[in-house]
């Protein structure tokens, strides 16, 4: 195996987040931190939305992906990853900017809109199996057989540092933020944001929010070690998948840095998608609205008086599913049907 194929694992620090900011400037946008008047009324304190939906790929994952791809050795000819969609988009975008090949492995649970998005950026797509684990196995096989370099969607120090730039931006703009609500799956976003935000202000609370069907990080932290979960369809499809039984960084970082993990139901995600659309006029994925869902459902009763920010992580939603949600239609998710409901009803 070539030397450049082996990527180093190290413990990311605030210094790595600051370096990531320089590396990705000009590729990832510095995004707005917009007030939500409606959610400010609901929460009873300033409530701000960090709008990662305006990134060039429509999601925050461009930050970590670009940081990882731009730091590769010059002789690397191609990269591969497993993805629930947005990381693949980020990797394809960054690889195209560098003029190298990107092969994205995804399970059949990934919405077609995300597959199309990656192909449109010049990425090669392989649909493998029914879980992120199947996709990861294919990605590992490609590393071994085709000499591609794997870029983990979350368990990578450069990816974590890239996502951490969101924490920097939030606290630079609003040093008074007391709580950050972070959509949580593999934990690259939560680990990066928590490590950056707490390095700047150790009093900031960082709370992860996952869907209650298949919350891998929560189950792992509860068990004391990474555990496998059953992957099921969710409105928050970007939050699906395990954290890897051989997790190197995000399990420990999330366990040590997060102040809590809250779970929300599919009904609560459904209502929060409607809220963001009708009250703030924003189109976003289910994964983006879990922070709003948690507050709206009264699941964050111990918020202190300070301002709250949540990260609106991505907008790459399947539009037929989105229009069904905002028009109050039923949504079928495998064996679960979310009963249709009009906004505010
Ligand atoms: C990947 C993703 C997340 C979760 O990020 P992790 O680093 O895996 O915890 C949240 N929202 C969206 C839209 C994503 O694509």
mmCIF file of C-alpha atoms and ligand atoms in Angstrom:
data_model
loop_
_atom_site.group_PDB
_atom_site.id
_atom_site.type_symbol
_atom_site.label_atom_id
_atom_site.label_comp_id
_atom_site.label_asym_id
_atom_site.label_seq_id
_atom_site.Cartn_x
_atom_site.Cartn_y
_atom_site.Cartn_z
ATOM 1 C CA UNK A 1 0.000 0.000 0.000
ATOM 2 C CA UNK A 2 1.259 3.502 -0.771
ATOM 3 C CA UNK A 3 2.196 5.604 2.234
ATOM 4 C CA UNK A 4 -0.308 8.330 1.349
ATOM 5 C CA UNK A 5 -3.178 5.825 1.672
ATOM 6 C CA UNK A 6 -2.727 5.664 5.425
ATOM 7 C CA UNK A 7 -4.377 8.627 7.076
ATOM 8 C CA UNK A 8 -3.254 9.589 10.533
ATOM 9 C CA UNK A 9 -5.529 9.644 13.542
ATOM 10 C CA UNK A 10 -4.834 12.380 16.034
ATOM 11 C CA UNK A 11 -6.777 14.183 18.737
ATOM 12 C CA UNK A 12 -8.240 17.328 17.133
ATOM 13 C CA UNK A 13 -7.864 20.618 19.040
ATOM 14 C CA UNK A 14 -8.973 24.230 18.646
ATOM 15 C CA UNK A 15 -5.737 24.783 16.692
ATOM 16 C CA UNK A 16 -6.883 22.211 14.120
ATOM 17 C CA UNK A 17 -10.252 23.971 13.852
ATOM 18 C CA UNK A 18 -8.517 27.303 13.220
ATOM 19 C CA UNK A 19 -6.309 25.648 10.582
ATOM 20 C CA UNK A 20 -9.421 24.093 9.004
ATOM 21 C CA UNK A 21 -11.005 27.509 8.720
ATOM 22 C CA UNK A 22 -8.062 28.706 6.610
ATOM 23 C CA UNK A 23 -8.021 25.534 4.522
ATOM 24 C CA UNK A 24 -11.708 25.715 3.560
ATOM 25 C CA UNK A 25 -12.087 29.505 3.187
ATOM 26 C CA UNK A 26 -13.257 30.148 -0.350
ATOM 27 C CA UNK A 27 -14.793 26.655 -0.634
ATOM 28 C CA UNK A 28 -17.212 26.527 2.307
ATOM 29 C CA UNK A 29 -19.282 29.617 3.084
ATOM 30 C CA UNK A 30 -19.335 31.471 6.380
ATOM 31 C CA UNK A 31 -23.060 31.015 6.999
ATOM 32 C CA UNK A 32 -25.618 33.365 8.579
ATOM 33 C CA UNK A 33 -26.773 32.998 12.184
ATOM 34 C CA UNK A 34 -30.365 34.110 11.695
ATOM 35 C CA UNK A 35 -32.850 34.875 14.456
ATOM 36 C CA UNK A 36 -36.087 32.868 14.478
ATOM 37 C CA UNK A 37 -38.785 35.134 15.934
ATOM 38 C CA UNK A 38 -41.218 32.213 16.198
ATOM 39 C CA UNK A 39 -38.832 29.865 17.998
ATOM 40 C CA UNK A 40 -37.693 32.760 20.211
ATOM 41 C CA UNK A 41 -41.323 33.007 21.385
ATOM 42 C CA UNK A 42 -41.601 29.232 21.863
ATOM 43 C CA UNK A 43 -38.307 28.930 23.756
ATOM 44 C CA UNK A 44 -38.732 32.149 25.746
ATOM 45 C CA UNK A 45 -35.183 33.221 24.897
ATOM 46 C CA UNK A 46 -33.245 34.278 21.808
ATOM 47 C CA UNK A 47 -33.269 31.362 19.369
ATOM 48 C CA UNK A 48 -30.896 31.448 16.416
ATOM 49 C CA UNK A 49 -30.561 29.302 13.314
ATOM 50 C CA UNK A 50 -27.078 28.578 11.923
ATOM 51 C CA UNK A 51 -27.999 28.252 8.258
ATOM 52 C CA UNK A 52 -25.771 25.556 6.765
ATOM 53 C CA UNK A 53 -28.444 25.096 4.101
ATOM 54 C CA UNK A 54 -26.806 27.949 2.149
ATOM 55 C CA UNK A 55 -23.520 26.051 1.689
ATOM 56 C CA UNK A 56 -22.635 25.338 -1.962
ATOM 57 C CA UNK A 57 -23.676 21.683 -1.500
ATOM 58 C CA UNK A 58 -26.705 22.580 0.640
ATOM 59 C CA UNK A 59 -25.205 21.082 3.814
ATOM 60 C CA UNK A 60 -22.440 21.635 6.382
ATOM 61 C CA UNK A 61 -20.540 18.494 5.354
ATOM 62 C CA UNK A 62 -18.573 20.511 2.801
ATOM 63 C CA UNK A 63 -16.557 21.852 5.738
ATOM 64 C CA UNK A 64 -15.137 18.563 6.992
ATOM 65 C CA UNK A 65 -14.907 16.976 3.546
ATOM 66 C CA UNK A 66 -12.996 19.912 2.053
ATOM 67 C CA UNK A 67 -10.632 20.056 5.032
ATOM 68 C CA UNK A 68 -9.854 16.337 4.689
ATOM 69 C CA UNK A 69 -9.495 16.356 0.882
ATOM 70 C CA UNK A 70 -7.382 19.524 0.768
ATOM 71 C CA UNK A 71 -4.980 18.055 3.353
ATOM 72 C CA UNK A 72 -4.290 14.867 1.362
ATOM 73 C CA UNK A 73 -0.789 14.140 0.116
ATOM 74 C CA UNK A 74 -0.279 15.490 -3.431
ATOM 75 C CA UNK A 75 0.096 11.996 -4.937
ATOM 76 C CA UNK A 76 -3.383 10.811 -3.934
ATOM 77 C CA UNK A 77 -5.390 10.114 -7.088
ATOM 78 C CA UNK A 78 -8.792 9.461 -5.626
ATOM 79 C CA UNK A 79 -10.964 9.230 -2.542
ATOM 80 C CA UNK A 80 -13.847 7.081 -1.394
ATOM 81 C CA UNK A 81 -16.362 7.280 1.417
ATOM 82 C CA UNK A 82 -19.585 5.848 2.725
ATOM 83 C CA UNK A 83 -22.348 8.381 3.148
ATOM 84 C CA UNK A 84 -26.017 8.980 3.899
ATOM 85 C CA UNK A 85 -25.773 11.531 1.076
ATOM 86 C CA UNK A 86 -24.377 14.838 2.229
ATOM 87 C CA UNK A 87 -20.839 13.723 3.070
ATOM 88 C CA UNK A 88 -20.654 12.148 -0.378
ATOM 89 C CA UNK A 89 -21.744 15.428 -1.880
ATOM 90 C CA UNK A 90 -19.060 17.260 0.092
ATOM 91 C CA UNK A 91 -16.356 14.766 -0.864
ATOM 92 C CA UNK A 92 -17.377 14.850 -4.552
ATOM 93 C CA UNK A 93 -17.347 18.657 -4.513
ATOM 94 C CA UNK A 94 -13.929 18.887 -2.845
ATOM 95 C CA UNK A 95 -12.440 16.121 -5.019
ATOM 96 C CA UNK A 96 -13.643 17.904 -8.174
ATOM 97 C CA UNK A 97 -12.033 21.126 -6.905
ATOM 98 C CA UNK A 98 -8.754 19.201 -6.554
ATOM 99 C CA UNK A 99 -9.182 17.306 -9.818
ATOM 100 C CA UNK A 100 -9.229 13.810 -8.280
ATOM 101 C CA UNK A 101 -11.672 10.905 -8.437
ATOM 102 C CA UNK A 102 -14.412 10.398 -5.808
ATOM 103 C CA UNK A 103 -16.333 7.136 -5.304
ATOM 104 C CA UNK A 104 -19.264 7.400 -2.886
ATOM 105 C CA UNK A 105 -20.758 4.210 -1.395
ATOM 106 C CA UNK A 106 -24.322 4.441 -0.104
ATOM 107 C CA UNK A 107 -27.056 2.092 1.080
ATOM 108 C CA UNK A 108 -30.400 1.701 -0.669
ATOM 109 C CA UNK A 109 -32.018 3.779 2.152
ATOM 110 C CA UNK A 110 -30.476 6.951 0.699
ATOM 111 C CA UNK A 111 -33.019 9.172 -1.132
ATOM 112 C CA UNK A 112 -32.625 9.477 -4.907
ATOM 113 C CA UNK A 113 -32.214 13.266 -4.654
ATOM 114 C CA UNK A 114 -28.935 12.702 -2.831
ATOM 115 C CA UNK A 115 -27.671 10.145 -5.364
ATOM 116 C CA UNK A 116 -28.446 12.591 -8.189
ATOM 117 C CA UNK A 117 -26.719 15.425 -6.334
ATOM 118 C CA UNK A 118 -23.461 13.471 -6.051
ATOM 119 C CA UNK A 119 -23.510 12.398 -9.712
ATOM 120 C CA UNK A 120 -24.141 16.006 -10.771
ATOM 121 C CA UNK A 121 -20.887 16.965 -9.039
ATOM 122 C CA UNK A 122 -18.954 14.316 -10.970
ATOM 123 C CA UNK A 123 -18.855 11.757 -8.142
ATOM 124 C CA UNK A 124 -19.189 8.019 -8.877
ATOM 125 C CA UNK A 125 -21.973 6.372 -6.845
ATOM 126 C CA UNK A 126 -22.185 2.732 -5.683
ATOM 127 C CA UNK A 127 -25.428 1.621 -4.013
ATOM 128 C CA UNK A 128 -24.634 -1.302 -1.719
ATOM 129 C CA UNK A 129 -26.872 -3.158 0.741
ATOM 130 C CA UNK A 130 -29.291 -1.741 3.269
ATOM 131 C CA UNK A 131 -27.081 -0.047 5.837
ATOM 132 C CA UNK A 132 -24.213 2.332 6.337
ATOM 133 C CA UNK A 133 -22.151 -0.649 7.479
ATOM 134 C CA UNK A 134 -22.602 -2.310 4.069
ATOM 135 C CA UNK A 135 -21.599 0.963 2.378
ATOM 136 C CA UNK A 136 -18.558 1.277 4.621
ATOM 137 C CA UNK A 137 -17.439 -2.273 3.802
ATOM 138 C CA UNK A 138 -17.570 -1.476 0.077
ATOM 139 C CA UNK A 139 -15.645 1.758 0.649
ATOM 140 C CA UNK A 140 -12.927 -0.172 2.540
ATOM 141 C CA UNK A 141 -12.761 -2.734 -0.279
ATOM 142 C CA UNK A 142 -12.162 0.069 -2.800
ATOM 143 C CA UNK A 143 -9.332 1.417 -0.655
ATOM 144 C CA UNK A 144 -7.621 -1.937 -0.672
ATOM 145 C CA UNK A 145 -8.270 -2.827 -4.311
ATOM 146 C CA UNK A 146 -8.180 0.484 -6.157
ATOM 147 C CA UNK A 147 -5.785 2.484 -4.021
ATOM 148 C CA UNK A 148 -8.369 5.101 -3.054
ATOM 149 C CA UNK A 149 -8.144 6.969 0.254
ATOM 150 C CA UNK A 150 -11.127 6.605 2.571
ATOM 151 C CA UNK A 151 -12.598 9.698 4.153
ATOM 152 C CA UNK A 152 -14.876 8.836 7.057
ATOM 153 C CA UNK A 153 -18.062 10.928 7.278
ATOM 154 C CA UNK A 154 -17.380 11.625 10.968
ATOM 155 C CA UNK A 155 -14.599 9.581 12.584
ATOM 156 C CA UNK A 156 -11.659 11.563 11.224
ATOM 157 C CA UNK A 157 -9.734 14.369 12.933
ATOM 158 C CA UNK A 158 -9.719 16.621 9.858
ATOM 159 C CA UNK A 159 -13.450 16.092 9.276
ATOM 160 C CA UNK A 160 -14.182 16.854 12.939
ATOM 161 C CA UNK A 161 -11.998 19.985 12.786
ATOM 162 C CA UNK A 162 -13.786 21.129 9.616
ATOM 163 C CA UNK A 163 -17.227 20.740 11.194
ATOM 164 C CA UNK A 164 -15.864 22.523 14.276
ATOM 165 C CA UNK A 165 -15.548 25.754 12.279
ATOM 166 C CA UNK A 166 -19.324 26.085 12.797
ATOM 167 C CA UNK A 167 -18.730 26.347 16.548
ATOM 168 C CA UNK A 168 -16.129 29.073 15.977
ATOM 169 C CA UNK A 169 -18.460 31.100 13.784
ATOM 170 C CA UNK A 170 -21.377 30.842 16.213
ATOM 171 C CA UNK A 171 -19.375 32.053 19.214
ATOM 172 C CA UNK A 172 -17.552 34.754 17.282
ATOM 173 C CA UNK A 173 -20.838 36.212 16.159
ATOM 174 C CA UNK A 174 -22.731 35.701 19.433
ATOM 175 C CA UNK A 175 -20.325 35.221 22.385
ATOM 176 C CA UNK A 176 -23.413 35.200 24.641
ATOM 177 C CA UNK A 177 -24.788 31.919 23.246
ATOM 178 C CA UNK A 178 -25.473 29.622 26.212
ATOM 179 C CA UNK A 179 -26.695 26.459 24.479
ATOM 180 C CA UNK A 180 -26.022 24.918 21.079
ATOM 181 C CA UNK A 181 -28.393 22.183 19.873
ATOM 182 C CA UNK A 182 -26.611 19.918 17.393
ATOM 183 C CA UNK A 183 -28.208 17.266 15.151
ATOM 184 C CA UNK A 184 -26.309 14.095 16.065
ATOM 185 C CA UNK A 185 -25.533 10.955 14.084
ATOM 186 C CA UNK A 186 -21.911 9.758 13.832
ATOM 187 C CA UNK A 187 -20.920 12.717 15.965
ATOM 188 C CA UNK A 188 -18.369 14.489 13.779
ATOM 189 C CA UNK A 189 -20.457 17.650 13.836
ATOM 190 C CA UNK A 190 -21.237 17.491 17.570
ATOM 191 C CA UNK A 191 -17.633 16.630 18.515
ATOM 192 C CA UNK A 192 -16.189 19.433 16.374
ATOM 193 C CA UNK A 193 -18.696 22.050 17.500
ATOM 194 C CA UNK A 194 -18.338 21.057 21.160
ATOM 195 C CA UNK A 195 -14.568 21.060 21.128
ATOM 196 C CA UNK A 196 -14.359 24.448 19.385
ATOM 197 C CA UNK A 197 -17.147 26.122 21.373
ATOM 198 C CA UNK A 198 -15.940 24.845 24.756
ATOM 199 C CA UNK A 199 -12.332 25.812 24.001
ATOM 200 C CA UNK A 200 -13.607 29.373 23.522
ATOM 201 C CA UNK A 201 -16.148 29.371 26.362
ATOM 202 C CA UNK A 202 -16.134 26.318 28.669
ATOM 203 C CA UNK A 203 -19.578 27.306 30.025
ATOM 204 C CA UNK A 204 -21.360 26.737 26.695
ATOM 205 C CA UNK A 205 -23.751 23.795 26.792
ATOM 206 C CA UNK A 206 -23.720 21.548 23.741
ATOM 207 C CA UNK A 207 -26.631 19.123 23.446
ATOM 208 C CA UNK A 208 -26.911 16.463 20.757
ATOM 209 C CA UNK A 209 -30.317 15.662 19.247
ATOM 210 C CA UNK A 210 -31.093 12.425 17.390
ATOM 211 C CA UNK A 211 -34.232 10.658 16.167
ATOM 212 C CA UNK A 212 -35.538 8.023 18.563
ATOM 213 C CA UNK A 213 -35.438 5.242 15.920
ATOM 214 C CA UNK A 214 -31.807 4.193 15.545
ATOM 215 C CA UNK A 215 -29.924 6.736 17.681
ATOM 216 C CA UNK A 216 -26.525 5.060 17.515
ATOM 217 C CA UNK A 217 -24.464 7.529 19.552
ATOM 218 C CA UNK A 218 -27.007 7.637 22.390
ATOM 219 C CA UNK A 219 -27.214 3.831 22.524
ATOM 220 C CA UNK A 220 -23.417 3.586 22.477
ATOM 221 C CA UNK A 221 -22.863 6.122 25.240
ATOM 222 C CA UNK A 222 -25.556 4.428 27.343
ATOM 223 C CA UNK A 223 -23.843 1.055 26.802
ATOM 224 C CA UNK A 224 -20.381 2.460 27.533
ATOM 225 C CA UNK A 225 -18.997 1.359 24.156
ATOM 226 C CA UNK A 226 -19.938 1.597 20.457
ATOM 227 C CA UNK A 227 -22.926 -0.633 19.678
ATOM 228 C CA UNK A 228 -24.619 -1.612 16.428
ATOM 229 C CA UNK A 229 -28.163 -0.380 15.909
ATOM 230 C CA UNK A 230 -30.849 -1.457 13.508
ATOM 231 C CA UNK A 231 -31.132 1.074 10.709
ATOM 232 C CA UNK A 232 -34.696 2.089 9.827
ATOM 233 C CA UNK A 233 -36.249 4.691 7.570
ATOM 234 C CA UNK A 234 -36.578 8.152 9.141
ATOM 235 C CA UNK A 235 -37.606 11.653 8.136
ATOM 236 C CA UNK A 236 -34.122 12.492 9.429
ATOM 237 C CA UNK A 237 -32.430 10.172 6.906
ATOM 238 C CA UNK A 238 -29.121 12.021 7.263
ATOM 239 C CA UNK A 239 -28.975 10.909 10.896
ATOM 240 C CA UNK A 240 -29.127 7.189 10.041
ATOM 241 C CA UNK A 241 -26.326 4.674 10.519
ATOM 242 C CA UNK A 242 -24.024 3.423 13.228
ATOM 243 C CA UNK A 243 -20.944 5.056 14.716
ATOM 244 C CA UNK A 244 -18.657 2.133 13.767
ATOM 245 C CA UNK A 245 -17.787 -0.616 16.247
ATOM 246 C CA UNK A 246 -14.139 0.394 15.794
ATOM 247 C CA UNK A 247 -14.905 4.083 16.450
ATOM 248 C CA UNK A 248 -11.666 5.958 17.116
ATOM 249 C CA UNK A 249 -12.633 9.528 18.020
ATOM 250 C CA UNK A 250 -16.260 10.632 18.006
ATOM 251 C CA UNK A 251 -17.556 8.148 20.610
ATOM 252 C CA UNK A 252 -15.093 9.378 23.213
ATOM 253 C CA UNK A 253 -15.386 13.050 22.222
ATOM 254 C CA UNK A 254 -19.196 13.027 22.305
ATOM 255 C CA UNK A 255 -19.247 11.076 25.593
ATOM 256 C CA UNK A 256 -16.828 13.531 27.208
ATOM 257 C CA UNK A 257 -17.949 16.846 25.679
ATOM 258 C CA UNK A 258 -21.724 16.689 25.203
ATOM 259 C CA UNK A 259 -23.925 17.932 28.031
ATOM 260 C CA UNK A 260 -26.716 15.596 27.014
ATOM 261 C CA UNK A 261 -28.451 13.802 24.150
ATOM 262 C CA UNK A 262 -32.158 14.286 23.495
ATOM 263 C CA UNK A 263 -34.242 12.016 21.257
ATOM 264 C CA UNK A 264 -37.183 13.152 19.142
ATOM 265 C CA UNK A 265 -39.927 11.122 17.454
ATOM 266 C CA UNK A 266 -40.813 11.069 13.761
ATOM 267 C CA UNK A 267 -44.028 12.995 14.577
ATOM 268 C CA UNK A 268 -41.970 15.677 16.304
ATOM 269 C CA UNK A 269 -39.594 15.911 13.324
ATOM 270 C CA UNK A 270 -42.596 16.153 10.978
ATOM 271 C CA UNK A 271 -44.041 19.073 12.960
ATOM 272 C CA UNK A 272 -40.648 20.809 13.170
ATOM 273 C CA UNK A 273 -40.225 20.619 9.377
ATOM 274 C CA UNK A 274 -43.583 22.373 9.097
ATOM 275 C CA UNK A 275 -42.561 24.954 11.696
ATOM 276 C CA UNK A 276 -39.317 25.864 9.925
ATOM 277 C CA UNK A 277 -41.143 26.090 6.605
ATOM 278 C CA UNK A 278 -44.212 28.070 7.679
ATOM 279 C CA UNK A 279 -42.682 30.249 10.406
ATOM 280 C CA UNK A 280 -39.193 30.869 8.992
ATOM 281 C CA UNK A 281 -39.953 30.092 5.330
ATOM 282 C CA UNK A 282 -37.019 27.701 5.070
ATOM 283 C CA UNK A 283 -36.753 24.366 3.246
ATOM 284 C CA UNK A 284 -34.653 21.857 5.177
ATOM 285 C CA UNK A 285 -34.154 18.136 5.731
ATOM 286 C CA UNK A 286 -35.642 16.312 8.696
ATOM 287 C CA UNK A 287 -32.142 16.008 10.186
ATOM 288 C CA UNK A 288 -31.897 19.804 10.251
ATOM 289 C CA UNK A 289 -34.909 20.414 12.428
ATOM 290 C CA UNK A 290 -34.334 18.028 15.348
ATOM 291 C CA UNK A 291 -33.176 20.923 17.577
ATOM 292 C CA UNK A 292 -36.405 22.774 16.840
ATOM 293 C CA UNK A 293 -38.344 19.534 17.416
ATOM 294 C CA UNK A 294 -36.752 19.029 20.841
ATOM 295 C CA UNK A 295 -37.629 22.546 22.020
ATOM 296 C CA UNK A 296 -41.099 22.461 20.486
ATOM 297 C CA UNK A 297 -41.825 19.134 22.203
ATOM 298 C CA UNK A 298 -40.737 20.552 25.582
ATOM 299 C CA UNK A 299 -37.859 18.073 25.821
ATOM 300 C CA UNK A 300 -35.286 20.718 26.809
ATOM 301 C CA UNK A 301 -36.766 21.922 30.047
ATOM 302 C CA UNK A 302 -33.410 22.696 31.665
ATOM 303 C CA UNK A 303 -32.330 25.395 29.204
ATOM 304 C CA UNK A 304 -30.861 28.255 31.201
ATOM 305 C CA UNK A 305 -31.797 31.846 30.373
ATOM 306 C CA UNK A 306 -29.155 32.410 27.710
ATOM 307 C CA UNK A 307 -29.608 32.437 23.960
ATOM 308 C CA UNK A 308 -29.917 29.153 22.089
ATOM 309 C CA UNK A 309 -28.526 28.319 18.647
ATOM 310 C CA UNK A 310 -29.345 25.263 16.572
ATOM 311 C CA UNK A 311 -27.638 24.157 13.386
ATOM 312 C CA UNK A 312 -29.912 23.870 10.349
ATOM 313 C CA UNK A 313 -27.590 21.288 8.847
ATOM 314 C CA UNK A 314 -28.865 20.638 5.318
ATOM 315 C CA UNK A 315 -31.581 21.237 2.736
ATOM 316 C CA UNK A 316 -31.070 18.209 0.483
ATOM 317 C CA UNK A 317 -34.506 16.792 1.101
ATOM 318 C CA UNK A 318 -36.482 14.730 -1.369
ATOM 319 C CA UNK A 319 -38.978 17.352 -2.583
ATOM 320 C CA UNK A 320 -41.926 14.988 -2.978
ATOM 321 C CA UNK A 321 -41.498 13.897 0.656
ATOM 322 C CA UNK A 322 -41.032 17.515 1.728
ATOM 323 C CA UNK A 323 -44.145 18.774 -0.024
ATOM 324 C CA UNK A 324 -46.111 15.898 1.508
ATOM 325 C CA UNK A 325 -44.983 16.964 4.985
ATOM 326 C CA UNK A 326 -45.684 20.668 4.560
ATOM 327 C CA UNK A 327 -49.062 20.020 2.986
ATOM 328 C CA UNK A 328 -50.045 17.841 5.954
ATOM 329 C CA UNK A 329 -50.033 14.458 4.205
ATOM 330 C CA UNK A 330 -49.308 11.017 5.670
ATOM 331 C CA UNK A 331 -45.693 9.837 5.416
ATOM 332 C CA UNK A 332 -44.848 6.128 5.319
ATOM 333 C CA UNK A 333 -41.477 5.189 6.838
ATOM 334 C CA UNK A 334 -41.063 1.439 6.592
ATOM 335 C CA UNK A 335 -43.406 -0.041 9.201
ATOM 336 C CA UNK A 336 -44.308 3.367 10.644
ATOM 337 C CA UNK A 337 -46.849 5.795 9.220
ATOM 338 C CA UNK A 338 -46.643 9.369 10.433
ATOM 339 C CA UNK A 339 -50.262 10.533 10.380
ATOM 340 C CA UNK A 340 -50.794 13.677 8.362
ATOM 341 C CA UNK A 341 -51.418 16.870 10.304
ATOM 342 C CA UNK A 342 -51.752 20.505 9.227
ATOM 343 C CA UNK A 343 -49.253 23.014 10.628
ATOM 344 C CA UNK A 344 -50.436 24.319 13.987
ATOM 345 C CA UNK A 345 -53.346 21.852 14.160
HETATM 346 C C1 LIG B 1 -24.282 14.176 8.529
HETATM 347 C C2 LIG B 1 -25.426 15.028 8.902
HETATM 348 C C3 LIG B 1 -25.758 15.254 10.256
HETATM 349 C C4 LIG B 1 -25.056 14.562 11.411
HETATM 350 O O1 LIG B 1 -23.658 14.752 11.447
HETATM 351 P P1 LIG B 1 -22.729 13.707 12.216
HETATM 352 O O2 LIG B 1 -21.368 14.301 12.145
HETATM 353 O O3 LIG B 1 -22.810 12.397 11.503
HETATM 354 O O4 LIG B 1 -23.238 13.579 13.615
HETATM 355 C C5 LIG B 1 -26.806 16.115 10.527
HETATM 356 N N1 LIG B 1 -27.515 16.722 9.547
HETATM 357 C C6 LIG B 1 -27.235 16.535 8.238
HETATM 358 C C7 LIG B 1 -28.053 17.230 7.212
HETATM 359 C C8 LIG B 1 -26.168 15.692 7.864
HETATM 360 O O5 LIG B 1 -25.909 15.505 6.572
#
